[in-house]
Backbone as a chain_set.jsonl record, in Angstrom:
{"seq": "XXXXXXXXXXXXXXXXXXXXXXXXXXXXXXXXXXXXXXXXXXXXXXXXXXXXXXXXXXXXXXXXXXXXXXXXXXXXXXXXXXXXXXXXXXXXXXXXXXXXXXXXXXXXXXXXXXXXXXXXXXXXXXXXXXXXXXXXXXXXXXXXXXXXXXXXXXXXXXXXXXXXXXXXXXXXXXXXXXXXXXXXXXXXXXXXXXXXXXXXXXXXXXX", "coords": {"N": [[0.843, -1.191, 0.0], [0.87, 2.134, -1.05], [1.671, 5.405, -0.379], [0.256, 8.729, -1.469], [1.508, 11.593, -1.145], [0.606, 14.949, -0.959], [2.274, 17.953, -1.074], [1.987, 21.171, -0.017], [3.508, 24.263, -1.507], [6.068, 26.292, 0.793], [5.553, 28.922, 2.854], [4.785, 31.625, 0.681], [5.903, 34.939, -1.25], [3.876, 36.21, -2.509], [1.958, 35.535, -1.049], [2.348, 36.613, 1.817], [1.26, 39.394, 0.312], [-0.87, 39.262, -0.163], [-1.481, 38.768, -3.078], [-3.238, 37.353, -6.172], [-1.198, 34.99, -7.225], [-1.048, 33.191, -9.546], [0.381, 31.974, -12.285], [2.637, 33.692, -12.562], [5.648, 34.434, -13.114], [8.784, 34.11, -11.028], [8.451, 34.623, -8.233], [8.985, 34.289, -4.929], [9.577, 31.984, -2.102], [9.368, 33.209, 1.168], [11.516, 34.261, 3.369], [10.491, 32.975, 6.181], [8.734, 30.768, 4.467], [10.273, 28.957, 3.722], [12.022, 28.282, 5.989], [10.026, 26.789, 6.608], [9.706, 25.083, 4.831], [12.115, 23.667, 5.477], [11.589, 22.295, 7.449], [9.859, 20.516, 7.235], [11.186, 18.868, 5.267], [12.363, 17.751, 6.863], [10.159, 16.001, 8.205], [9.518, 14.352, 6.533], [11.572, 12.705, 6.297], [11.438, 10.875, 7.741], [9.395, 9.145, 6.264], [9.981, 7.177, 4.121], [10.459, 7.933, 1.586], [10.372, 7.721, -1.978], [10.42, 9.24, -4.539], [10.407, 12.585, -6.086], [7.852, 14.885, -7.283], [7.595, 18.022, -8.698], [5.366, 21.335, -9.509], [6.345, 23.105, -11.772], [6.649, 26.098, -10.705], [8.118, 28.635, -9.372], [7.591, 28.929, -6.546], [6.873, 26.492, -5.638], [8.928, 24.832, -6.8], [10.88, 25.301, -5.289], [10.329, 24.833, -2.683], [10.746, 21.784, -3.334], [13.187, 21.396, -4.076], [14.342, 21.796, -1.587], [13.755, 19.95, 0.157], [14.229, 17.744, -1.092], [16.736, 18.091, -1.378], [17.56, 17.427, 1.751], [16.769, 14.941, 1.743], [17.932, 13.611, -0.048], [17.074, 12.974, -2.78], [16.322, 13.06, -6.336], [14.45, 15.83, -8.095], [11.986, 15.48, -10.294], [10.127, 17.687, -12.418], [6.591, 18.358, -13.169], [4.377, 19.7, -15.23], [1.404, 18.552, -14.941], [1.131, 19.343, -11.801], [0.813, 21.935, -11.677], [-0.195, 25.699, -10.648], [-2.906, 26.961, -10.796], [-4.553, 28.522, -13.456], [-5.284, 31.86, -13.426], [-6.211, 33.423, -15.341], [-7.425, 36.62, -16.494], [-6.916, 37.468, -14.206], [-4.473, 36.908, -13.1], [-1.86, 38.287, -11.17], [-3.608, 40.234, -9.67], [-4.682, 41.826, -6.844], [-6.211, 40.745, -3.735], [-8.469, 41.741, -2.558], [-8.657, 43.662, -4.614], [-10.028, 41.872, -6.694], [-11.987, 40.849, -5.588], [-13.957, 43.073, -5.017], [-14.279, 44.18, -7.075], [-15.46, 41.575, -8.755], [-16.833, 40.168, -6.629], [-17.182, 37.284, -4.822], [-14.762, 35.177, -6.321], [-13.642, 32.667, -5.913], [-15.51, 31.092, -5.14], [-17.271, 31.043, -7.014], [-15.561, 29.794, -8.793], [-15.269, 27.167, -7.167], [-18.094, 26.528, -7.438], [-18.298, 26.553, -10.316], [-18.916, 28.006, -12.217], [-19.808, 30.225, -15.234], [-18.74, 32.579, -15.552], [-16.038, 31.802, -14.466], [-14.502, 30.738, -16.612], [-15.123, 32.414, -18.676], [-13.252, 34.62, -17.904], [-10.584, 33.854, -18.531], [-10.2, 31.897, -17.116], [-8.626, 28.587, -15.801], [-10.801, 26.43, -15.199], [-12.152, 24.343, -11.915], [-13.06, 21.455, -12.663], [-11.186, 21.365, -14.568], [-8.865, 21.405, -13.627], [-9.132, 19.169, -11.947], [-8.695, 17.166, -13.509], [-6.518, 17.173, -14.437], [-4.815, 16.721, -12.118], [-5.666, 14.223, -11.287], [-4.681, 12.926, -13.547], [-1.58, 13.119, -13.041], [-1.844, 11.38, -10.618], [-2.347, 9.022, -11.363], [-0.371, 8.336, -13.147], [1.744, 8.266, -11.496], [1.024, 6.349, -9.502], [1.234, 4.371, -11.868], [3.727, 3.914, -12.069], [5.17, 4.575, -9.868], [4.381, 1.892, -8.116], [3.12, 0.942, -4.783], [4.952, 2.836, -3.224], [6.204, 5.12, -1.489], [4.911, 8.584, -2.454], [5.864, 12.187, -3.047], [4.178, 14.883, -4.365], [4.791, 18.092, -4.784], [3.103, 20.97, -4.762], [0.109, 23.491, -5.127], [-2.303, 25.22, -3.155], [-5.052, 24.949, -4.398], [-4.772, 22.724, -6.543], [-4.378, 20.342, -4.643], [-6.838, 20.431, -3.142], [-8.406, 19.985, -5.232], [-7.65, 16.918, -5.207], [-8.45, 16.401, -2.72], [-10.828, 16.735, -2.788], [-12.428, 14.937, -4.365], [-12.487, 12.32, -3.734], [-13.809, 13.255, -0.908], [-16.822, 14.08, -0.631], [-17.384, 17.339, -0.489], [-18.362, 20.757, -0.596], [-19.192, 23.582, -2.112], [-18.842, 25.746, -0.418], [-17.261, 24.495, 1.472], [-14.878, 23.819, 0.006], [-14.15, 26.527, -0.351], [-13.178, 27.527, 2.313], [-11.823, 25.496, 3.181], [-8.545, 25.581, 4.278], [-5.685, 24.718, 2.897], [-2.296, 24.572, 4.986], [0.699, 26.202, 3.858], [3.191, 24.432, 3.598], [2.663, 22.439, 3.971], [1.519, 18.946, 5.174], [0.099, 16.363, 3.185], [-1.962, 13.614, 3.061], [-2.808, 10.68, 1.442], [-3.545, 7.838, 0.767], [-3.531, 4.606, -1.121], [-4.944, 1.928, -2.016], [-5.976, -1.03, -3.883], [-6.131, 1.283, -6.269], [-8.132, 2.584, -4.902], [-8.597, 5.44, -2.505], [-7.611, 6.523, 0.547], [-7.919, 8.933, 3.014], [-5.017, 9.766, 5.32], [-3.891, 11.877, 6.123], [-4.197, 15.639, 7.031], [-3.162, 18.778, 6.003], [-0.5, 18.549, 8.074], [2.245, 19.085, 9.666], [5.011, 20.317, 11.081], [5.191, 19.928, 14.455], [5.485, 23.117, 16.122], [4.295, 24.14, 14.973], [1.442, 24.889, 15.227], [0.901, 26.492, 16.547], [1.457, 29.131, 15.504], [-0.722, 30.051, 14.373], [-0.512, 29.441, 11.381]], "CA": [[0.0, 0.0, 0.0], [1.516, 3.483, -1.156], [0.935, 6.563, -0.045], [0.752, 9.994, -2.253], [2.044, 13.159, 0.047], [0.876, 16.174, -1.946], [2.485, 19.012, 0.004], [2.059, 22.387, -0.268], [5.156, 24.863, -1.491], [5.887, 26.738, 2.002], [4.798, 30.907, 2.609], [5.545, 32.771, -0.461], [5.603, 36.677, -1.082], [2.334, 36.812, -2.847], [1.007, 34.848, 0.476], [2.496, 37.863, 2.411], [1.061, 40.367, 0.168], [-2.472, 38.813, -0.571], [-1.91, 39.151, -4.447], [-2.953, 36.334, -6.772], [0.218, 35.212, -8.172], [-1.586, 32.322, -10.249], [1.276, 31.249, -12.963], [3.491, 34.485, -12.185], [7.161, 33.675, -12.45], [9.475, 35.544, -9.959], [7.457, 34.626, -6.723], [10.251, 33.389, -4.476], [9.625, 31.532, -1.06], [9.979, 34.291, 2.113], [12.539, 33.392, 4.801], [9.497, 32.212, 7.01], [8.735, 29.418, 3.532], [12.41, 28.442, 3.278], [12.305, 27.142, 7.382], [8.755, 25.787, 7.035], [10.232, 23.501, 3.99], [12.903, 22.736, 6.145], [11.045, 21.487, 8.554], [8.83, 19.682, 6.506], [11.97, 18.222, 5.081], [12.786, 17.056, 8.365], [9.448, 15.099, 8.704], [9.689, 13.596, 5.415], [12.581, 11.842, 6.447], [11.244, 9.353, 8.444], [8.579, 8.47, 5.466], [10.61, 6.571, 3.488], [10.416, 8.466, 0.215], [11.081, 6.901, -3.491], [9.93, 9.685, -5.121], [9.668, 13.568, -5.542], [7.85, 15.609, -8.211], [7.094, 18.98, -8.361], [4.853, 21.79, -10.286], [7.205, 24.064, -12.496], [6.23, 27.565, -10.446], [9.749, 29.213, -8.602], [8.078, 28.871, -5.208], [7.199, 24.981, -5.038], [10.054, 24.429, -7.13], [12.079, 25.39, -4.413], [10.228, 23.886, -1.776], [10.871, 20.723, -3.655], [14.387, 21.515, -3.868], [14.986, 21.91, -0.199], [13.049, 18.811, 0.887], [14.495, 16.591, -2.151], [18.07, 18.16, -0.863], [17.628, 17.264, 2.857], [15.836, 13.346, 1.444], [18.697, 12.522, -1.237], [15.727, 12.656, -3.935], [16.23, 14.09, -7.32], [12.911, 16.095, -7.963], [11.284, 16.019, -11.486], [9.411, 18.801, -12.681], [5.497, 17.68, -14.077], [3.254, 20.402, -15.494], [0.253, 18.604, -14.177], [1.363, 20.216, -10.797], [1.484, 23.773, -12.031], [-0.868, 26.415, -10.217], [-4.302, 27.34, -11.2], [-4.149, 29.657, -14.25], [-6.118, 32.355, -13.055], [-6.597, 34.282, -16.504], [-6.895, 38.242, -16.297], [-7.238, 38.031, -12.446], [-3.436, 36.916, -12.563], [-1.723, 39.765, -10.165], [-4.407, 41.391, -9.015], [-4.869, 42.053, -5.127], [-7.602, 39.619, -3.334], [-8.995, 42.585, -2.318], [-9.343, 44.152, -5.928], [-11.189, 40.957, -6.963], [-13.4, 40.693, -4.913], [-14.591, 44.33, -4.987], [-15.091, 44.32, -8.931], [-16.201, 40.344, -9.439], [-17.194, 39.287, -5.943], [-16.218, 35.956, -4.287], [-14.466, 34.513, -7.56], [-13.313, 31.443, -5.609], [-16.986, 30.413, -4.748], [-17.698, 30.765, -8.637], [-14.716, 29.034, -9.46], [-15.776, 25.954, -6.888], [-19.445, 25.883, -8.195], [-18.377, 25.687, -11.689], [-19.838, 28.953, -12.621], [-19.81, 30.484, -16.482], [-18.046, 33.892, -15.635], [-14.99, 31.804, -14.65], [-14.547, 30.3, -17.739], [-14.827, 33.431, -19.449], [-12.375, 35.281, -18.187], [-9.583, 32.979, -18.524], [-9.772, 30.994, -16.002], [-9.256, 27.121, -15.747], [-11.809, 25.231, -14.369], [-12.409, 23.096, -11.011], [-12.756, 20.16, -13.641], [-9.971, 20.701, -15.512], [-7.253, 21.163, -12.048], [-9.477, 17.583, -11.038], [-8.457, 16.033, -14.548], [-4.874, 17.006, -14.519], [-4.183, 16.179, -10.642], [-5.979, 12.691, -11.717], [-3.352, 12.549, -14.601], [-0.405, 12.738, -12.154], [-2.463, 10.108, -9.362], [-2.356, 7.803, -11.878], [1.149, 8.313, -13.709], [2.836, 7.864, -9.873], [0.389, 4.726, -9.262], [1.627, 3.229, -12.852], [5.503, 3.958, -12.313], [5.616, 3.738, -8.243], [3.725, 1.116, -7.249], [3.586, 0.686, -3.466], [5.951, 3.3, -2.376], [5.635, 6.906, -1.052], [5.443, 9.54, -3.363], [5.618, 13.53, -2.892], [4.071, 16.106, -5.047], [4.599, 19.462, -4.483], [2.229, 21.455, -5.518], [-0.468, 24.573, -4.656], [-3.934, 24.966, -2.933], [-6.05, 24.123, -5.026], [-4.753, 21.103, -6.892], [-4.722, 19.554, -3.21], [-8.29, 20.214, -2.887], [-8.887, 19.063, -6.031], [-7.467, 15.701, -5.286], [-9.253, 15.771, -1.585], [-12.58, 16.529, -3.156], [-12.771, 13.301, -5.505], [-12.248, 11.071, -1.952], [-14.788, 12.992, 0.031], [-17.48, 15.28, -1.002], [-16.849, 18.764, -0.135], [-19.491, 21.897, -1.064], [-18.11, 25.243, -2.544], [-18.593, 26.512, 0.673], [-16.687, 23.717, 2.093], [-14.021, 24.161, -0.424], [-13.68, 27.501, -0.081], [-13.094, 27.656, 3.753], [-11.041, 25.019, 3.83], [-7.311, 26.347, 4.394], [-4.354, 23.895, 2.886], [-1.737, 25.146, 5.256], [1.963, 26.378, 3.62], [4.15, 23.761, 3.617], [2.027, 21.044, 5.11], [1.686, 17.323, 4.144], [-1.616, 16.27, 2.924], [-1.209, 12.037, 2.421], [-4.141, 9.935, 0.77], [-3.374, 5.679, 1.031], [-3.667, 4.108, -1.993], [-5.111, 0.177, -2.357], [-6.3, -1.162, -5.002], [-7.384, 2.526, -6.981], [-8.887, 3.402, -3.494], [-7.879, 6.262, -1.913], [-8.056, 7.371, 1.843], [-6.943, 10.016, 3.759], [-4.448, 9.692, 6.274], [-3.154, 13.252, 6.83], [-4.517, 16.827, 6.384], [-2.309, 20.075, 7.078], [0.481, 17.45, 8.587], [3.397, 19.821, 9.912], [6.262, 20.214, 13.095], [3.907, 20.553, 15.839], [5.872, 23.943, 16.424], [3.974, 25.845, 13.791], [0.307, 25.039, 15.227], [0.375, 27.679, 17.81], [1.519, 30.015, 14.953], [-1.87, 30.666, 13.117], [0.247, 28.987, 9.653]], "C": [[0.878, 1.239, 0.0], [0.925, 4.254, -0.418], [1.295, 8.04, -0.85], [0.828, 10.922, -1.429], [1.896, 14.437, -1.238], [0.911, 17.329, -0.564], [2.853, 20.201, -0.659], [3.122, 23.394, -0.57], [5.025, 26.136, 0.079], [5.643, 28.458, 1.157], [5.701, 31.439, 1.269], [5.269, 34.353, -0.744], [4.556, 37.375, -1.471], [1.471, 36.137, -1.919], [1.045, 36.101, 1.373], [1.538, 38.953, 2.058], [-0.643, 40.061, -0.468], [-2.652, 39.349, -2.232], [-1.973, 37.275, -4.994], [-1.702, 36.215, -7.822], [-0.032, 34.502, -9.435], [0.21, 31.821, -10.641], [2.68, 32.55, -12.704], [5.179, 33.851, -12.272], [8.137, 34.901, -11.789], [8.752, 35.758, -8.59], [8.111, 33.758, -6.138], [9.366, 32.971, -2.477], [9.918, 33.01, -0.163], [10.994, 33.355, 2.978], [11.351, 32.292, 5.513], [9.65, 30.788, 5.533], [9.978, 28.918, 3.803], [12.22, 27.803, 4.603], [11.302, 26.481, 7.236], [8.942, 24.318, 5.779], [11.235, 22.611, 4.738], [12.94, 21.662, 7.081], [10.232, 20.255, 7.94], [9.441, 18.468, 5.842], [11.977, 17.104, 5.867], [11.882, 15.958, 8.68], [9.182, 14.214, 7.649], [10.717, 12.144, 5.303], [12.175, 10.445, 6.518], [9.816, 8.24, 7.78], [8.854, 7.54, 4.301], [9.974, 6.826, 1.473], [10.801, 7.886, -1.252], [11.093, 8.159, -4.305], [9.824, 11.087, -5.033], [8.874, 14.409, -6.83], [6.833, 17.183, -7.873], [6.402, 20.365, -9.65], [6.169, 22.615, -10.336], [7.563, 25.62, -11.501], [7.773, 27.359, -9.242], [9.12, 28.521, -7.158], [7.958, 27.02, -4.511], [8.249, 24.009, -5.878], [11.086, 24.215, -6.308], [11.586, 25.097, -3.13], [10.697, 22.334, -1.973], [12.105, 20.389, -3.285], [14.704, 21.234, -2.513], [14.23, 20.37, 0.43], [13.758, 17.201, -0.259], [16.239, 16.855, -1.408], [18.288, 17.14, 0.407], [16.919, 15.666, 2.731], [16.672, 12.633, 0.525], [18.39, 12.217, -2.489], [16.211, 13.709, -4.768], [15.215, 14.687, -7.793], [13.131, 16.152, -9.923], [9.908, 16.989, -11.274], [8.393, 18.148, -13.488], [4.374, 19.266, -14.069], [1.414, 20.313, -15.193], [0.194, 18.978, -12.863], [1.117, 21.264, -10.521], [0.107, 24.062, -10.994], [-1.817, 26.754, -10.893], [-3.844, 28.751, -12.393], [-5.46, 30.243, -14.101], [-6.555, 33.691, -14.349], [-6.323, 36.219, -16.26], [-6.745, 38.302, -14.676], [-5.527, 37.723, -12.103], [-2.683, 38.458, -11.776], [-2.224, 40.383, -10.071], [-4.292, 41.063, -7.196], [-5.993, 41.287, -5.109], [-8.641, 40.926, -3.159], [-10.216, 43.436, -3.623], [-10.523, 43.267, -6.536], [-12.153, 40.985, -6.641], [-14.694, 42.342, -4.7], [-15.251, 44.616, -6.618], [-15.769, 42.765, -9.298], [-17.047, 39.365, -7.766], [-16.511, 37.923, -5.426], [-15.791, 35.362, -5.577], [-14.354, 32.996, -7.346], [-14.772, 30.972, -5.46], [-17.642, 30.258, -6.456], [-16.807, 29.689, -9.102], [-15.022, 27.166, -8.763], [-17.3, 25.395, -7.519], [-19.396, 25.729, -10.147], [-19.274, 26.758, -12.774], [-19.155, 29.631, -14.296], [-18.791, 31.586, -16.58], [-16.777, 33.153, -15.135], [-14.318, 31.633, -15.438], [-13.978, 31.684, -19.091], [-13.926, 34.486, -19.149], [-11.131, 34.835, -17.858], [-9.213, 32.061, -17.466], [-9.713, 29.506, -15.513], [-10.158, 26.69, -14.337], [-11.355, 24.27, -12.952], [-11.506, 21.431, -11.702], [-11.228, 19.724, -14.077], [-9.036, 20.81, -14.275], [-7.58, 19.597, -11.683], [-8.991, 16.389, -12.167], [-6.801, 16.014, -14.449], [-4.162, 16.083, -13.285], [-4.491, 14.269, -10.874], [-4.713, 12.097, -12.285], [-2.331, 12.058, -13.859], [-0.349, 11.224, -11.345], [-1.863, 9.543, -10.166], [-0.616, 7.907, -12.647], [1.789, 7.657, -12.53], [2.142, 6.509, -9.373], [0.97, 3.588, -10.289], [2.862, 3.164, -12.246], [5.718, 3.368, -10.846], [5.015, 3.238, -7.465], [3.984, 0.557, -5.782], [4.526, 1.325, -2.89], [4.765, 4.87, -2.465], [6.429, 7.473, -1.715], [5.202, 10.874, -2.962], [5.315, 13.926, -3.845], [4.014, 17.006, -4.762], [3.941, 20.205, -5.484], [1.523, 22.776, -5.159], [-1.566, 23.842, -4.35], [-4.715, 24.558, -3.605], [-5.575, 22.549, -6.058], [-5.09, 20.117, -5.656], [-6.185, 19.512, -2.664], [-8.793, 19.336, -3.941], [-8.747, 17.287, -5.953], [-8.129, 15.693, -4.127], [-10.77, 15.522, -1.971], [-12.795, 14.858, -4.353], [-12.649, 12.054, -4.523], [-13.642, 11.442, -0.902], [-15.854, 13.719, -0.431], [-18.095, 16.328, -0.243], [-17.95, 20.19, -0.949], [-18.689, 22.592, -1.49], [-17.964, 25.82, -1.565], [-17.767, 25.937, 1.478], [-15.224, 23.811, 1.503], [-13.247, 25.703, -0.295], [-13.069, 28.193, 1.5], [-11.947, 26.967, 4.132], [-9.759, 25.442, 3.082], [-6.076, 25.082, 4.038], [-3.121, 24.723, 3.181], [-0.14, 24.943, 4.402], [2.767, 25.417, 4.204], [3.809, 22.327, 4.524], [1.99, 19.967, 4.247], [0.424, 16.826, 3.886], [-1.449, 14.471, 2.417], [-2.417, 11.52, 2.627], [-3.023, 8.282, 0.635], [-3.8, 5.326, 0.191], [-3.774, 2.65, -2.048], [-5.999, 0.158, -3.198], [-7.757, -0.21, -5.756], [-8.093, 3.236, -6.129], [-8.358, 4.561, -2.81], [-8.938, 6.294, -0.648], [-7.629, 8.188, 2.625], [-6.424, 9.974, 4.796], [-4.143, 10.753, 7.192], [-3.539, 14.258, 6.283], [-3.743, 17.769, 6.964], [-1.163, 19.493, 7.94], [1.809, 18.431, 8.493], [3.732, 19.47, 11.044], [4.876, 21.114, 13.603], [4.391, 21.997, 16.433], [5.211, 25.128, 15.911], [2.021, 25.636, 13.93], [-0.151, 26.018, 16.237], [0.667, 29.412, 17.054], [0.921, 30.787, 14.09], [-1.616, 30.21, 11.645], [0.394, 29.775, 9.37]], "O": [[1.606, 1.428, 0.974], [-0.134, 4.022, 0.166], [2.453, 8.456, -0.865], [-0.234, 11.016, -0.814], [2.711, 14.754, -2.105], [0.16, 17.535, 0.39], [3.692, 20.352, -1.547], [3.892, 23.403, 0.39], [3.969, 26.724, 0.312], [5.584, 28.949, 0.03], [6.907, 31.561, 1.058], [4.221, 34.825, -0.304], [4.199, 38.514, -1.166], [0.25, 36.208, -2.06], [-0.011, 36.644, 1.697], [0.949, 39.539, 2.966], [-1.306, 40.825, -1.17], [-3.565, 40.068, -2.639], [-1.296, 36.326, -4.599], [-1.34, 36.919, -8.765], [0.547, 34.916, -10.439], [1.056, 31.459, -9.823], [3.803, 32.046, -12.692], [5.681, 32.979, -11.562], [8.185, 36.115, -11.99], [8.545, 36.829, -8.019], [8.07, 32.578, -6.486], [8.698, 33.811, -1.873], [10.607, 33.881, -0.693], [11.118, 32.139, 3.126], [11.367, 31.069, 5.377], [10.558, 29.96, 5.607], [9.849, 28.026, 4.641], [12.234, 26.577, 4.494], [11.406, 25.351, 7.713], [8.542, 23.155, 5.805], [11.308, 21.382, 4.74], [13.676, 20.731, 7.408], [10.178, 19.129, 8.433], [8.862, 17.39, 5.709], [11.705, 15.923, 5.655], [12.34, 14.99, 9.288], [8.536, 13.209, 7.947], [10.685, 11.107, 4.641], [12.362, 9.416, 5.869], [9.341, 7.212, 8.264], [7.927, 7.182, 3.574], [9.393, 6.157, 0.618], [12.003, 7.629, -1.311], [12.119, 8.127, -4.985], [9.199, 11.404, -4.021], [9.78, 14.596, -7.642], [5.843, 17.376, -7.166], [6.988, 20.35, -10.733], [6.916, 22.821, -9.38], [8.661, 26.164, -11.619], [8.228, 26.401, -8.617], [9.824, 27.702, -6.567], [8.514, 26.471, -3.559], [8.391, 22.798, -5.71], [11.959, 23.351, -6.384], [12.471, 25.084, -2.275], [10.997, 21.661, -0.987], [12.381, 19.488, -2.493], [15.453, 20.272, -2.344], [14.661, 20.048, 1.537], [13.661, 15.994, -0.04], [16.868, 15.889, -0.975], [19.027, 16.165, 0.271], [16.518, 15.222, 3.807], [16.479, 11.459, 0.208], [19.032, 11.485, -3.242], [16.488, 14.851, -4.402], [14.568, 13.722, -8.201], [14.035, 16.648, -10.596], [9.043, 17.028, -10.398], [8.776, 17.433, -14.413], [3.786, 19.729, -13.092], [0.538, 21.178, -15.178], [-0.982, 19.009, -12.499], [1.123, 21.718, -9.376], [-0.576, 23.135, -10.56], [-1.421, 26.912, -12.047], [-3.049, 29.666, -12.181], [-6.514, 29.685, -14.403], [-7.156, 34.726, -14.064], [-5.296, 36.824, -15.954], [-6.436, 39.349, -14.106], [-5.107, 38.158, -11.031], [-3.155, 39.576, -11.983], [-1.769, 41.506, -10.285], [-3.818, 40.08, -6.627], [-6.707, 41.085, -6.091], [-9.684, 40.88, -3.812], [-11.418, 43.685, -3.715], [-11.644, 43.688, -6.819], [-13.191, 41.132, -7.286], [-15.869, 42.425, -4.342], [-16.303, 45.084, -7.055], [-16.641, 42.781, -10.167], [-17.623, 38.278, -7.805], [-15.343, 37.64, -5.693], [-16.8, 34.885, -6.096], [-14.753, 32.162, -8.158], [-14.808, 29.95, -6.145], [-18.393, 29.363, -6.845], [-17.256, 28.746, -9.753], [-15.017, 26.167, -9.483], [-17.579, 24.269, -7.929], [-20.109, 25.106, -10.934], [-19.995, 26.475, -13.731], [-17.947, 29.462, -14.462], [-18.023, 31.61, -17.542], [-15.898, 33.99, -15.341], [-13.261, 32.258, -15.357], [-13.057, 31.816, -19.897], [-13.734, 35.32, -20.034], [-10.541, 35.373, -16.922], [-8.116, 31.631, -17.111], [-10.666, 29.113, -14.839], [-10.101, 26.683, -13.107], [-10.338, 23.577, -12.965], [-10.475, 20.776, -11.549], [-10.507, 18.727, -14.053], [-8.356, 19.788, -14.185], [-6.716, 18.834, -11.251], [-8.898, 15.18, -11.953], [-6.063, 15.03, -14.4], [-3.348, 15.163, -13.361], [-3.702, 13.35, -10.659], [-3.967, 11.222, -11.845], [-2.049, 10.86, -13.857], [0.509, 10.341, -11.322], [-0.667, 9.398, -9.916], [0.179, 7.092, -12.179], [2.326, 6.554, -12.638], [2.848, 5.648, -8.848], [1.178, 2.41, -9.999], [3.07, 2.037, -11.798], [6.185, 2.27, -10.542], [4.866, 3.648, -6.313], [4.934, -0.197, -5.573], [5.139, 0.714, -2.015], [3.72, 5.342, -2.911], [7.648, 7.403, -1.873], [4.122, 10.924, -2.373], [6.061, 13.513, -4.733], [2.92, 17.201, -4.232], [4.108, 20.151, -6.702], [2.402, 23.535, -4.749], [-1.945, 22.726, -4.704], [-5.178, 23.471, -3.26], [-6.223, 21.502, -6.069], [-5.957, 19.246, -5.723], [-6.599, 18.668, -1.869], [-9.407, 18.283, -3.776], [-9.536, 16.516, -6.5], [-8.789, 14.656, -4.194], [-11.576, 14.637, -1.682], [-13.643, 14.07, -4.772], [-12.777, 10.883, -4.881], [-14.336, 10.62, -0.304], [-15.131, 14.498, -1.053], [-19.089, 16.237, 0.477], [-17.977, 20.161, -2.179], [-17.484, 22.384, -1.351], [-16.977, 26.554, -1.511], [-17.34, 26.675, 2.366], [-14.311, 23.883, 2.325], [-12.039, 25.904, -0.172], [-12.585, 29.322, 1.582], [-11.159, 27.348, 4.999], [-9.656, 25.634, 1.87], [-5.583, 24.535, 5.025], [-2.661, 25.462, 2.31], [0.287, 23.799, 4.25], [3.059, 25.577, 5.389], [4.395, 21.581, 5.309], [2.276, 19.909, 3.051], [-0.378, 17.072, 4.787], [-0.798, 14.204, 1.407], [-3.091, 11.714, 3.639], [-1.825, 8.125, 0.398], [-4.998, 5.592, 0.29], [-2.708, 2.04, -2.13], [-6.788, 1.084, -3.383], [-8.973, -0.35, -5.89], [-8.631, 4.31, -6.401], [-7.187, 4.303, -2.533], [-10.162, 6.197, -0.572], [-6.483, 7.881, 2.956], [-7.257, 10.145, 5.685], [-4.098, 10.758, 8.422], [-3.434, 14.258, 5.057], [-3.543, 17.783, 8.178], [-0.87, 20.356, 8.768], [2.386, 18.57, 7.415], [3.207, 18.702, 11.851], [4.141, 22.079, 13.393], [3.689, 22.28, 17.405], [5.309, 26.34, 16.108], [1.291, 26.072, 13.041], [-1.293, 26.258, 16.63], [0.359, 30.489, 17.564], [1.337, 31.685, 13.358], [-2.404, 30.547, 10.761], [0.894, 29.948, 8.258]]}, "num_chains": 1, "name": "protein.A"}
């Protein structure tokens, strides 16, 4: 029985500054990200890893990096990883959004028409790609533990196809920076073992 670890890339500077960074390149880890990978490293250890792959984007590139460093693991890079391409809303402020289009994320979980149209991929399509990966790392590494690093929403996307989750449920729920999120794999089954899975040092710190 495997287990897939999709873990989050730790705090990054458009986390700091509440802008969507979507596909953005040039969005580097803060100091704070950089120790919370390290740590994360650290608990990785003792999971006996085969495996690391990670979405293309600078900042879980380099979470990958630091956790593949500190594990011995060479990380490949898989485009079904990447970050939500958030169309014109890329670098805007959360703030701005939501003042000219309203909750976008609550459109974007129900599957609504105006996300679509202004460039924005789909629920669906983040739940077809993240699938893609499942299954690539189920053909190749059968029975071992695999990491993907990745962003928020792919990680929902793969929790929601295990449990079923509302838009309001999706939207609330918080996949913390640099946490371990691990689903159990038997035959095609998935179950969830671990949500938000960090050093017990960083739960008194709000994430």
């Amino acid at each position: 029985m495997g287990q897939i670890i999709f873990l989050r890339h730790g705090q990054a500077k458009n986390n700091t500054e509440r802008i969507l960074a979507g596909r953005t390149e040039g969005v580097p880890l803060t100091d704070t990200g950089v120790k919370q990978a390290e740590h994360t490293a650290e608990l990785l250890e003792h999971m006996n890893i085969s495996a690391i792959y990670s979405s293309p984007i600078q900042r879980a590139k380099h979470t990958a990096e630091i956790v593949g460093k500190h594990n011995s693991i060479d990380v490949s890079i898989d485009e079904r990883l990447i970050e939500l391409d958030m169309g014109k809303f890329t670098g805007m402020a959360y703030d701005e959004i939501f003042n000219s289009h309203g909750n976008v994320f609550m459109k974007f979980y129900n599957g609504e028409l105006e996300i679509a149209h202004n460039g924005v991929e789909t629920f669906s399509q983040v739940k077809s790609r993240v699938l893609g990966i499942v299954d690539h790392v189920l053909e190749k590494h059968p029975d071992e533990n695999v990491v993907l690093v990745t962003h928020m929403d792919p990680i929902k996307a793969m929790l929601s196809t295990i449990v079923e989750l509302s838009p309001t449920n999706l939207f609330e729920l918080i996949i913390a920076n640099a946490s371990l999120n691990i689903f159990r794999e038997k035959d095609r089954k998935f179950s969830i073992s671990g949500l938000n899975v960090m050093h017990p040092s960083r739960f008194d710190q709000g994430w």
